[in-house]
CSV table of C-alpha atoms in Angstrom, one decimal:
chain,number,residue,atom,x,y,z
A,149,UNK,CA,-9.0,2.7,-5.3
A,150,UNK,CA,-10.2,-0.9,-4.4
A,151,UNK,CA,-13.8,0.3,-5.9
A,152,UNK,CA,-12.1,1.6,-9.1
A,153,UNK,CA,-9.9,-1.9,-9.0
A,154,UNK,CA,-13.2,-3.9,-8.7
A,155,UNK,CA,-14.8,-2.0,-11.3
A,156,UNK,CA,-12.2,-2.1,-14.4
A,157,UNK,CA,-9.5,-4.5,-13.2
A,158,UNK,CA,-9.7,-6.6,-16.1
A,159,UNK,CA,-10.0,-3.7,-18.4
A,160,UNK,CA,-6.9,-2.1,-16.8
A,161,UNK,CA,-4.8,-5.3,-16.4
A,162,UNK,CA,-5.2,-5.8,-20.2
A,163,UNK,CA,-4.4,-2.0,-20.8
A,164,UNK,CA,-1.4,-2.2,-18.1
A,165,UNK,CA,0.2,-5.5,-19.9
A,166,UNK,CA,0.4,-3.4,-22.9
A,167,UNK,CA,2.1,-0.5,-21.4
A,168,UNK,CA,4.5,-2.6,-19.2
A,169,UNK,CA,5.4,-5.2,-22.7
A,170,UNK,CA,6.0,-2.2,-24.4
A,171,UNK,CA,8.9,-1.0,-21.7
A,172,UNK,CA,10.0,-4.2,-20.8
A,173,UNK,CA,10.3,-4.5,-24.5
A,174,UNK,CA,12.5,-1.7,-25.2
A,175,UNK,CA,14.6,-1.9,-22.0
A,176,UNK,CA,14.7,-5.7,-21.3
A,177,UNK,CA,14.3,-6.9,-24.4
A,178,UNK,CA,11.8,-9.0,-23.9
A,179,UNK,CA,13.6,-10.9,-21.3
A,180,UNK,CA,11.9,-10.1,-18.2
A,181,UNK,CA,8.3,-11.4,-17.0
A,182,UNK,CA,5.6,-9.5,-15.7
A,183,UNK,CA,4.6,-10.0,-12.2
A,184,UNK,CA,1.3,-10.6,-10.5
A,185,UNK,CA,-1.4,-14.0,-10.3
A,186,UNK,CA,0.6,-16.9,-11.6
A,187,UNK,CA,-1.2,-19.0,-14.4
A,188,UNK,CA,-1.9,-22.7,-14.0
A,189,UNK,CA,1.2,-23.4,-15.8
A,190,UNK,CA,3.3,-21.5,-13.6
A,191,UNK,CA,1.7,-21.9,-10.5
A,192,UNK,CA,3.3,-25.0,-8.5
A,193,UNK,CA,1.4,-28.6,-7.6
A,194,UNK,CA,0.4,-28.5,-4.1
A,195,UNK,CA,2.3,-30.3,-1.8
A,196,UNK,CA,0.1,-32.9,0.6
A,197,UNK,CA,0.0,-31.6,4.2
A,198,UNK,CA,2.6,-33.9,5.8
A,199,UNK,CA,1.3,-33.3,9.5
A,200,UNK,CA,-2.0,-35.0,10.9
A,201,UNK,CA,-2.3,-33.0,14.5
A,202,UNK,CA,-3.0,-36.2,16.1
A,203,UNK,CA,0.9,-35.8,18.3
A,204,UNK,CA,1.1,-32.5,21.0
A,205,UNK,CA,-1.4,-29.5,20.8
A,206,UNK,CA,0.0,-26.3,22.2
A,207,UNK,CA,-1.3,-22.4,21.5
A,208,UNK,CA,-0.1,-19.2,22.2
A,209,UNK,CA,-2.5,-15.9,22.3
A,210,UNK,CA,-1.7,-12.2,22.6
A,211,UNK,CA,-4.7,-10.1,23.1
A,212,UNK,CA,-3.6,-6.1,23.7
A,213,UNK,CA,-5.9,-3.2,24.3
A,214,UNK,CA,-3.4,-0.8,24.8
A,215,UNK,CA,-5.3,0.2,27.9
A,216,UNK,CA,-5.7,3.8,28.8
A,217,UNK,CA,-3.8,5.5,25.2
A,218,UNK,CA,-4.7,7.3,22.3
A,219,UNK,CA,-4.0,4.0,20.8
A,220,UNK,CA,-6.7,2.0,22.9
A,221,UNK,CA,-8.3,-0.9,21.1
A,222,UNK,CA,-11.5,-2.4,22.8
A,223,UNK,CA,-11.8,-6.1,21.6
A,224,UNK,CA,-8.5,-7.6,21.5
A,225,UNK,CA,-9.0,-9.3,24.5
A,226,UNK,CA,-12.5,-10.2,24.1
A,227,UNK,CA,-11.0,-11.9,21.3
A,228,UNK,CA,-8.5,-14.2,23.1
A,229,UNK,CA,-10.9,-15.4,25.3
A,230,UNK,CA,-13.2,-16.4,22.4
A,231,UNK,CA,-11.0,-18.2,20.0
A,232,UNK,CA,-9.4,-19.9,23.0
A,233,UNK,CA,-12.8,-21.3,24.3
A,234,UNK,CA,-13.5,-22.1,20.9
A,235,UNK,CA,-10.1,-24.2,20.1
A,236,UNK,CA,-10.2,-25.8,23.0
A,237,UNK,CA,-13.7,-27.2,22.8
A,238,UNK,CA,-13.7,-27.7,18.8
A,239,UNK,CA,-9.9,-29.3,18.8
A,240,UNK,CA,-8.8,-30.4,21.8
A,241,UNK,CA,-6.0,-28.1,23.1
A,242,UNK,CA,-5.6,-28.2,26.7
A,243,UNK,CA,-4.8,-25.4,29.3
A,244,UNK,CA,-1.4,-26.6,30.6
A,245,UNK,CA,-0.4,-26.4,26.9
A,246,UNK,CA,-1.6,-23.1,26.2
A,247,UNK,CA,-0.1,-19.5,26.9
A,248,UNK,CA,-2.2,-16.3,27.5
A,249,UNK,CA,-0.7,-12.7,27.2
A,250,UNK,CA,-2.8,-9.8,28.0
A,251,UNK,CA,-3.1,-6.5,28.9
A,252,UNK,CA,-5.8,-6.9,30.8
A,253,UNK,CA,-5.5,-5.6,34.7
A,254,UNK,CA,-5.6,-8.1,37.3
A,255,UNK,CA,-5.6,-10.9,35.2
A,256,UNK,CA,-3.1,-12.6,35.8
A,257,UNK,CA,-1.9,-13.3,32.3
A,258,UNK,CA,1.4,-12.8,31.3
A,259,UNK,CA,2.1,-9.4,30.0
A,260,UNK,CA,2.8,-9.5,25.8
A,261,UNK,CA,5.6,-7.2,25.8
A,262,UNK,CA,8.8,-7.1,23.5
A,263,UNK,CA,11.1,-6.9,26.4
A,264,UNK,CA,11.4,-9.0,29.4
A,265,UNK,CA,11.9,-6.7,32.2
A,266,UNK,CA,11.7,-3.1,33.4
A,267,UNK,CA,8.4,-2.7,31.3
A,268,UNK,CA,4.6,-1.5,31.8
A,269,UNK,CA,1.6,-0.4,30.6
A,270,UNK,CA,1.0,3.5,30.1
A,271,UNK,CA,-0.9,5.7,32.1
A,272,UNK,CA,-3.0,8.3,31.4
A,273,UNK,CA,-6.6,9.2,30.5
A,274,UNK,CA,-9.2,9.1,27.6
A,275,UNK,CA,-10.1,6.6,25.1
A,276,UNK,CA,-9.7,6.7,20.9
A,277,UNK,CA,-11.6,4.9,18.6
A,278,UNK,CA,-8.5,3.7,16.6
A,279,UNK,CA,-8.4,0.8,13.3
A,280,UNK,CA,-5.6,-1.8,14.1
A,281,UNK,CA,-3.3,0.3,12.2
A,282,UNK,CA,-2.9,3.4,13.5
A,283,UNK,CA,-0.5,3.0,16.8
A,284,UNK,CA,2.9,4.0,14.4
A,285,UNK,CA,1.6,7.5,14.5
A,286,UNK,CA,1.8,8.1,18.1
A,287,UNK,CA,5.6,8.0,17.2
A,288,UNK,CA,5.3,10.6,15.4
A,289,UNK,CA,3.5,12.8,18.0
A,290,UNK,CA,5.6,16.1,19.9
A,291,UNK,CA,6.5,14.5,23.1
A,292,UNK,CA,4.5,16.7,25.1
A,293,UNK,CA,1.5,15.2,23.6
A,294,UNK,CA,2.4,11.8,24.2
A,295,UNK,CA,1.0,9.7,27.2
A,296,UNK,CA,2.9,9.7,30.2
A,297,UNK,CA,4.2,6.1,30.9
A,298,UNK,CA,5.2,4.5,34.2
A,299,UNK,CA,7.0,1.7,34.2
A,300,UNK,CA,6.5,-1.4,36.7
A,301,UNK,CA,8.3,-4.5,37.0
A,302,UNK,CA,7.1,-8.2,35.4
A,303,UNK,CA,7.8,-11.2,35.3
A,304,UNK,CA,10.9,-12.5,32.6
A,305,UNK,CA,8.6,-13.4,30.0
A,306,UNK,CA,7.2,-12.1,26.8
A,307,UNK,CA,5.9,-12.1,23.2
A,308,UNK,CA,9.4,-13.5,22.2
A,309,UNK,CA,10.0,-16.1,24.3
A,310,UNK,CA,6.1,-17.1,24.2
A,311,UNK,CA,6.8,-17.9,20.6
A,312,UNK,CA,10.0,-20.1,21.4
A,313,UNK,CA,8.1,-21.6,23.8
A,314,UNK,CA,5.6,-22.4,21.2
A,315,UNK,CA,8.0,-24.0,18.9
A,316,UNK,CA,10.2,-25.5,21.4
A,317,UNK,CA,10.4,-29.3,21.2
A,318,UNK,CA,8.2,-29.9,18.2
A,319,UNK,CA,7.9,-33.0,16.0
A,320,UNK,CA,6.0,-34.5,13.5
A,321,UNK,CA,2.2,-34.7,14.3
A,322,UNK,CA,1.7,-31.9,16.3
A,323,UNK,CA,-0.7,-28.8,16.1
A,324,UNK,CA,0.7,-25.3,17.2
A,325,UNK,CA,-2.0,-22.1,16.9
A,326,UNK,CA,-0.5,-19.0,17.4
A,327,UNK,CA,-3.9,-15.9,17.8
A,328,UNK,CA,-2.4,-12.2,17.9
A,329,UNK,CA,-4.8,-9.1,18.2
A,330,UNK,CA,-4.1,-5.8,18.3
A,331,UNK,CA,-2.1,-2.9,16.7
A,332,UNK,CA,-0.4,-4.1,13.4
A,333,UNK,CA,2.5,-1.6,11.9
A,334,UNK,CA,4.8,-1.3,9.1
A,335,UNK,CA,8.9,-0.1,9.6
A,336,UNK,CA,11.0,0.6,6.7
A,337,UNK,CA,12.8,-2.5,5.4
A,338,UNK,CA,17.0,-2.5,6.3
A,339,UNK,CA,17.6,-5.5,4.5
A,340,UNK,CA,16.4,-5.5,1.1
A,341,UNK,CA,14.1,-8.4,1.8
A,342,UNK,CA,10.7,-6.7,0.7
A,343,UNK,CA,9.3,-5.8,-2.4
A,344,UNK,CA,7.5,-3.0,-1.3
A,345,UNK,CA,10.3,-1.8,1.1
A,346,UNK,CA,8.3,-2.1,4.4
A,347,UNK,CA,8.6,-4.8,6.9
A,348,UNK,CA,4.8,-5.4,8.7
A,349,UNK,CA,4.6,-5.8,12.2
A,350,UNK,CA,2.7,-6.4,15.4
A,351,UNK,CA,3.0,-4.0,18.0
A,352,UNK,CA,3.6,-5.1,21.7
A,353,UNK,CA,2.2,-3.3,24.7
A,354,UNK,CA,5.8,-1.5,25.1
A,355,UNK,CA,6.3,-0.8,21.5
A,356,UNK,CA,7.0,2.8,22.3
A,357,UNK,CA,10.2,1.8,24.7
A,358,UNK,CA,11.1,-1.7,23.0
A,359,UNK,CA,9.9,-1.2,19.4
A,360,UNK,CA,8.1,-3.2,17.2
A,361,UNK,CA,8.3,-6.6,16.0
A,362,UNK,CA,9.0,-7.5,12.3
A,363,UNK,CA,7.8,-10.3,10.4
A,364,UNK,CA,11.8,-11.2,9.7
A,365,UNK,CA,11.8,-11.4,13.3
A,366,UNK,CA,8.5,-13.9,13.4
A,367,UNK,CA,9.2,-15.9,10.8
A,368,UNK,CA,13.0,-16.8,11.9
A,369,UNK,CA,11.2,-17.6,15.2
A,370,UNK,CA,8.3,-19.2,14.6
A,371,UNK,CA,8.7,-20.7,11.0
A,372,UNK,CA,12.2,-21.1,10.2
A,373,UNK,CA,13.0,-24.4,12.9
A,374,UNK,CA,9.9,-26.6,12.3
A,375,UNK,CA,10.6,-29.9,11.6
A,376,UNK,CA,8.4,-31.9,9.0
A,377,UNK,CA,4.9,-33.4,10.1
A,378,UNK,CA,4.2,-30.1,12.4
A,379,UNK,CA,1.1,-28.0,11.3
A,380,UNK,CA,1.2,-24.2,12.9
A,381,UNK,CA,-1.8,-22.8,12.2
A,382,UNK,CA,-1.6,-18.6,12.8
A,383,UNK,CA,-4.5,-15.8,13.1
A,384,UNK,CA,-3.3,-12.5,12.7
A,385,UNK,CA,-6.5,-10.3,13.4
A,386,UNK,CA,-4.5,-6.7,13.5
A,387,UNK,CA,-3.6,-4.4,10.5
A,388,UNK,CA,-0.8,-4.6,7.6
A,389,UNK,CA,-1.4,-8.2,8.6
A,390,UNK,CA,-1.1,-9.8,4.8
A,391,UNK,CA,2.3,-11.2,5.2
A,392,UNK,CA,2.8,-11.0,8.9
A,393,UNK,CA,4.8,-14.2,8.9
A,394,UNK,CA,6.9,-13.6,6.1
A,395,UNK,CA,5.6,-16.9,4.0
A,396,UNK,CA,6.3,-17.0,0.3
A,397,UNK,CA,2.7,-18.3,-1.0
A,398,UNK,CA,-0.5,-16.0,-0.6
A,399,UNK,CA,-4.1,-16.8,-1.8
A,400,UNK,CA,-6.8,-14.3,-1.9
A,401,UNK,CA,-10.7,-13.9,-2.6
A,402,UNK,CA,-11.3,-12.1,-6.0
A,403,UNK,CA,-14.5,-10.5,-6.7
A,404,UNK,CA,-16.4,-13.3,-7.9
A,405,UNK,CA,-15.0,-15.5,-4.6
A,406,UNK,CA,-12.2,-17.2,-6.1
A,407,UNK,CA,-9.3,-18.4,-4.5
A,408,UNK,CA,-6.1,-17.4,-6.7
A,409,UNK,CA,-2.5,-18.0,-5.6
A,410,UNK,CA,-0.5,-14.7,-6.4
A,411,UNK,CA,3.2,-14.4,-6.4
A,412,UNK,CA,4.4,-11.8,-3.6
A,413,UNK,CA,5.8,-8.7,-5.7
A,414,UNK,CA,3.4,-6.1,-4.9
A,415,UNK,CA,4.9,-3.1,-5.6
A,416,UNK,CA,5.7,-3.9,-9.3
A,417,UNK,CA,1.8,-4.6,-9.2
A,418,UNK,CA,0.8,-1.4,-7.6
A,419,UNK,CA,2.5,0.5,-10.6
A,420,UNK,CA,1.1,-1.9,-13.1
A,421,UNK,CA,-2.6,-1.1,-12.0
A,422,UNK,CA,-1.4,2.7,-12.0
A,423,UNK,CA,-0.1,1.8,-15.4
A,424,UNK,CA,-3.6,0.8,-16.2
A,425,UNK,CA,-5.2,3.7,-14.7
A,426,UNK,CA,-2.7,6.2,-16.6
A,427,UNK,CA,-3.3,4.8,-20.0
A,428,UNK,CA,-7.2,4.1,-19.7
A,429,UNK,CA,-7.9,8.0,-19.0
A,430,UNK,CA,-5.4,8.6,-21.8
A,431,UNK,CA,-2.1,9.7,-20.3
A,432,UNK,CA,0.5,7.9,-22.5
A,433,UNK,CA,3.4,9.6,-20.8
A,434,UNK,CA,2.1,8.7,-17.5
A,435,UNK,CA,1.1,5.4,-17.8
A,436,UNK,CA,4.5,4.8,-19.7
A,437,UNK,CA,6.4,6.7,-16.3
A,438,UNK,CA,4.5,4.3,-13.7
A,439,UNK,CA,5.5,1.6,-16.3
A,440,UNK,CA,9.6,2.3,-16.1
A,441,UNK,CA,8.5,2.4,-12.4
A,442,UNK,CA,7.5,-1.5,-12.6
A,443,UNK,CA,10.8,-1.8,-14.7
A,444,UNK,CA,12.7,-0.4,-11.8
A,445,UNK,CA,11.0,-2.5,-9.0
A,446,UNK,CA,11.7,-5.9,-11.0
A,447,UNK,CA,15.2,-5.2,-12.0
A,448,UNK,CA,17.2,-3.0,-9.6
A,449,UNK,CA,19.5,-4.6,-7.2
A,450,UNK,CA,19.0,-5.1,-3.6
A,451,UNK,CA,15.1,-4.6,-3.8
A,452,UNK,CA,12.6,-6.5,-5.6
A,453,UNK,CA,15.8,-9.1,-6.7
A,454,UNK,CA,16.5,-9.5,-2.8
A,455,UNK,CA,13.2,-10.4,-2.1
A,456,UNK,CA,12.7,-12.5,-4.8
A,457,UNK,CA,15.9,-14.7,-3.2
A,458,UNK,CA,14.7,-14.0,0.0
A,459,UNK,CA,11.4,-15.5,-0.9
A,460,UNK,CA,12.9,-18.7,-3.1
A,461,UNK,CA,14.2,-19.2,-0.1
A,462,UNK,CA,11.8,-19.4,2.5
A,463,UNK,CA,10.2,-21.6,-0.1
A,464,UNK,CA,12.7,-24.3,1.0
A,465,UNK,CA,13.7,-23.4,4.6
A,466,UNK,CA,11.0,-25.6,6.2
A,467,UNK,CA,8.9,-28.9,5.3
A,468,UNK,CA,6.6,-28.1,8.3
A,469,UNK,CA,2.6,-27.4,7.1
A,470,UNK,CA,2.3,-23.1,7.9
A,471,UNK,CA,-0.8,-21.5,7.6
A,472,UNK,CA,-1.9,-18.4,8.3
A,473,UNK,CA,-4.6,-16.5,8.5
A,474,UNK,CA,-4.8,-12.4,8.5
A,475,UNK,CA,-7.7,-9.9,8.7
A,476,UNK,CA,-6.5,-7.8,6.1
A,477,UNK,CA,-4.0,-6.8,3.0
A,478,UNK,CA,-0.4,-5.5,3.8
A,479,UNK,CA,-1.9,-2.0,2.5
A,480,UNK,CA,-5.2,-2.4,4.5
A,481,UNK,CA,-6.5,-1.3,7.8
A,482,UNK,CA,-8.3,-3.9,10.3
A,483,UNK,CA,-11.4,-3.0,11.8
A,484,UNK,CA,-11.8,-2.8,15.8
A,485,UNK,CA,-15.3,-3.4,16.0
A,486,UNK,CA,-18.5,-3.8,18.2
A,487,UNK,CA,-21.2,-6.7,16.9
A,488,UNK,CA,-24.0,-7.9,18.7
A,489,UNK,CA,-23.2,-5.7,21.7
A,490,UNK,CA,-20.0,-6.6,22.4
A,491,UNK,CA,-16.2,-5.1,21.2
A,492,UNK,CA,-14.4,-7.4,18.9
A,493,UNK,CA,-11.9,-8.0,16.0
A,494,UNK,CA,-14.3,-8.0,12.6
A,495,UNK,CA,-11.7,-10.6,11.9
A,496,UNK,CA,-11.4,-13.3,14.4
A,497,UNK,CA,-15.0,-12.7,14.7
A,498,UNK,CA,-15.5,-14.2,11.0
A,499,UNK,CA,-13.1,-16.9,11.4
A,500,UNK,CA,-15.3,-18.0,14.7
A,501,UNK,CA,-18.7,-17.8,13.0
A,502,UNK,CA,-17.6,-19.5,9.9
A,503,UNK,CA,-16.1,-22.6,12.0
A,504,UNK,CA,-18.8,-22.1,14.4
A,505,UNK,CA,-21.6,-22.6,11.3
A,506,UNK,CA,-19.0,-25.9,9.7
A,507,UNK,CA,-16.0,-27.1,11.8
A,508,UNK,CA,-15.1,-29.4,8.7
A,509,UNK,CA,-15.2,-26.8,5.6
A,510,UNK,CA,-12.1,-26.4,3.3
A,511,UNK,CA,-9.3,-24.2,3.3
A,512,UNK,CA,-10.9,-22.6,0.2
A,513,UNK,CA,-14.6,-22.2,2.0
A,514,UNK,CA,-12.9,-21.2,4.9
A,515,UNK,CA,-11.4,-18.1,3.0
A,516,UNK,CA,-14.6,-17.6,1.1
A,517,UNK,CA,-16.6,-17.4,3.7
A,518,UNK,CA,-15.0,-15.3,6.1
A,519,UNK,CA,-15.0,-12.7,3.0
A,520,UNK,CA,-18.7,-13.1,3.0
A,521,UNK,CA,-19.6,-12.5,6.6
A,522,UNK,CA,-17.2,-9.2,6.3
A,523,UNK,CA,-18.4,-8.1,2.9
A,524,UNK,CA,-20.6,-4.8,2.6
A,525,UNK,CA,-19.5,-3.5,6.4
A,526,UNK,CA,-15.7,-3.7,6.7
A,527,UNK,CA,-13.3,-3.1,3.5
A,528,UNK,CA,-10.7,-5.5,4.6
A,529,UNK,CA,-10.2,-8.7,2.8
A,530,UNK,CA,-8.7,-11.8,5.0
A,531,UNK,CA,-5.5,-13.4,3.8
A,532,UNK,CA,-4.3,-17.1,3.7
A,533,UNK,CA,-0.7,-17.7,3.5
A,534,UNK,CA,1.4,-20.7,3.4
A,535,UNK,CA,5.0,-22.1,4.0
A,536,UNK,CA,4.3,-24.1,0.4
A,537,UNK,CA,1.4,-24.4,-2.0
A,538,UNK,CA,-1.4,-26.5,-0.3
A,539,UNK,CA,-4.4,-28.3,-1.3
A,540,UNK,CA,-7.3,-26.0,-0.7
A,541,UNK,CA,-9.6,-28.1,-0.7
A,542,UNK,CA,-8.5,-30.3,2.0
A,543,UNK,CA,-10.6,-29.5,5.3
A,544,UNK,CA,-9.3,-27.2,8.2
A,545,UNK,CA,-8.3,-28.9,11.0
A,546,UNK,CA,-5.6,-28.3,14.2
């Protein structure tokens, strides 16, 4: 599909605009826009980055292998351990100021589960070769072929309160980094709030027991209370990861490496393109079915409308600088891989070599080149995200 995108987007888009004017035509009269990249017209000024990091640094990493389970990743804790050397050499965070969570035995990190008590890890034997993706399905398993879990006290702490931690007490001027790697999920939306009707999430270490946690959840936590002047800067190296924080302005690398800001309404888009599809191999009444299926997703009640208000108003629910940074699409897998020897997120493992080659590069670069350094051996394109429309061209810094 991404191939087939690549190869005739243009030539569908045109062909899809057609099909989806001529519905909205007849059943809107005219009245409703099409979704998808906003022009320059349409597209909002950025807003200067109000924080200069020079106040507080503080960081918070999760790095979960999900030791010993059919669901076992290999370097999400190899991954920790590198961005954190790398952030606190390159930008100056200290370790009183920063807090590690692990699954790692005998490491003495705190444990990244959901809960904060009465939790483990799971026991059993074997190891799968599993994408940052594909944790949900163990839910889905007959028990009988589930692991067998045992469950050992810790300490009252977890992902949660890690992330209120991180927040806690901040003010204009200072830096917050927030790293998660490891299993990334979607759960069916209960609030209307997302176009496509899924909530993404991260999955702790007791996701089984405790359950996931949704990018409502993160963004009311991490987002919502920040106070003007405070940059959080966020890697999200798992899968599903395109809109893991719940922020209203994406950008993404096009084929020929530009950055584009696109409005968040991807469903519509997804039957658009099939739109496209249906009417370039000549199947009028097809192409016109996936076009009253756009219709649908931009006018009914209580789906695409909600998230449309939900995401006018995250546009305004914090003046604080939010960036983040994911491996992959909401509709994309990230890879768990092995380079140079050693097990490691394809994902934070671009970011690092790309900051490692120029500290000082853009936002835009940034994005660019991270693309580059996965392009031909991973099919996952890394997301930026904001809280507002930024300057891209303004040089990445914590």
């Amino acid at each position: 599909m991404d191939a087939l995108k690549a190869a005739f987007g243009k030539q569908l888009e045109k062909q899809a605009n057609k099909v989806i004017g001529d519905v909205l035509g007849k059943v809107t009269g005219g009245n409703v826009k099409m979704p998808g990249a906003l022009s320059e017209e349409e597209a909002p000024a950025p807003v200067p980055f109000s924080s200069d990091c020079s106040g507080r640094k503080k960081a918070v990493f999760v790095g979960i292998n999900y030791f010993k389970t059919k669901a076992e990743l290999h370097g999400c804790i190899n991954d920790v351990k590198n961005v954190q050397a790398f952030i606190m050499e390159q930008y100056g965070f200290s370790l009183e100021n920063i807090k590690v969570l692990t699954d790692e035995p005998a490491s003495g990190n705190e444990p990244p589960t959901r809960v904060g008590h009465g939790d483990g890890w799971w026991e059993g034997e074997g190891r799968g070769e599993v994408e940052r993706g594909r944790a949900p399905s163990i839910l889905t398993l007959p028990f009988a072929h589930r692991r067998d879990m045992t469950f050992v006290r810790i300490p009252q702490t977890n992902i949660l309160d890690a992330l209120r931690w991180l927040v806690e007490g901040a003010t204009a001027g200072d830096s917050l980094f927030f790293h998660f790697s490891g299993h990334g999920g979607t759960a069916r939306d209960l609030d209307g709030d997302e176009v496509d009707n899924f909530d993404e999430t991260i999955l702790p270490v007791d996701f089984e027991s405790a359950g996931q946690i949704l990018d409502d959840e993160i963004h009311a936590i991490l987002v919502a209370p920040l106070p003007a002047g405070v940059r959080l800067t966020s890697v999200f190296d798992s899968c599903h990861s395109g809109s893991a924080m719940d922020l209203p302005w994406s950008y993404k690398v096009d084929g020929s490496l530009d950055v584009v800001i696109i409005d968040n309404r991807k469903a519509a888009m997804e039957a658009v393109f099939n739109a496209g599809v249906a009417y370039f191999k000549g199947d009028k009444q097809r192409a016109m079915g996936h076009g009253m299926e756009a219709v649908k997703h931009m006018l009914t009640p209580g789906g695409n409308e909600e998230a449309r208000k939900k995401a006018e108003k995250e546009r305004t629910n914090t003046d604080a600088d939010v960036i983040q940074f994911s491996g992959c699409r909401d509709d994309q897998t990230s890879a768990d891989a092995k380079i140079d020897g050693q097990p490691t997120g394809a994902a934070s493992y671009a970011l690092l070599t790309c900051l490692r080659e120029n500290s000082k590069q853009t936002y835009t670069d940034l994005l660019q080149s991270m693309r580059k350094v996965l392009e031909g051996k991973y099919t996952q394109i890394p997301q930026l995200s904001t809280a507002h429309p930024i300057d891209l061209k303004v040089a990445f810094t914590m």
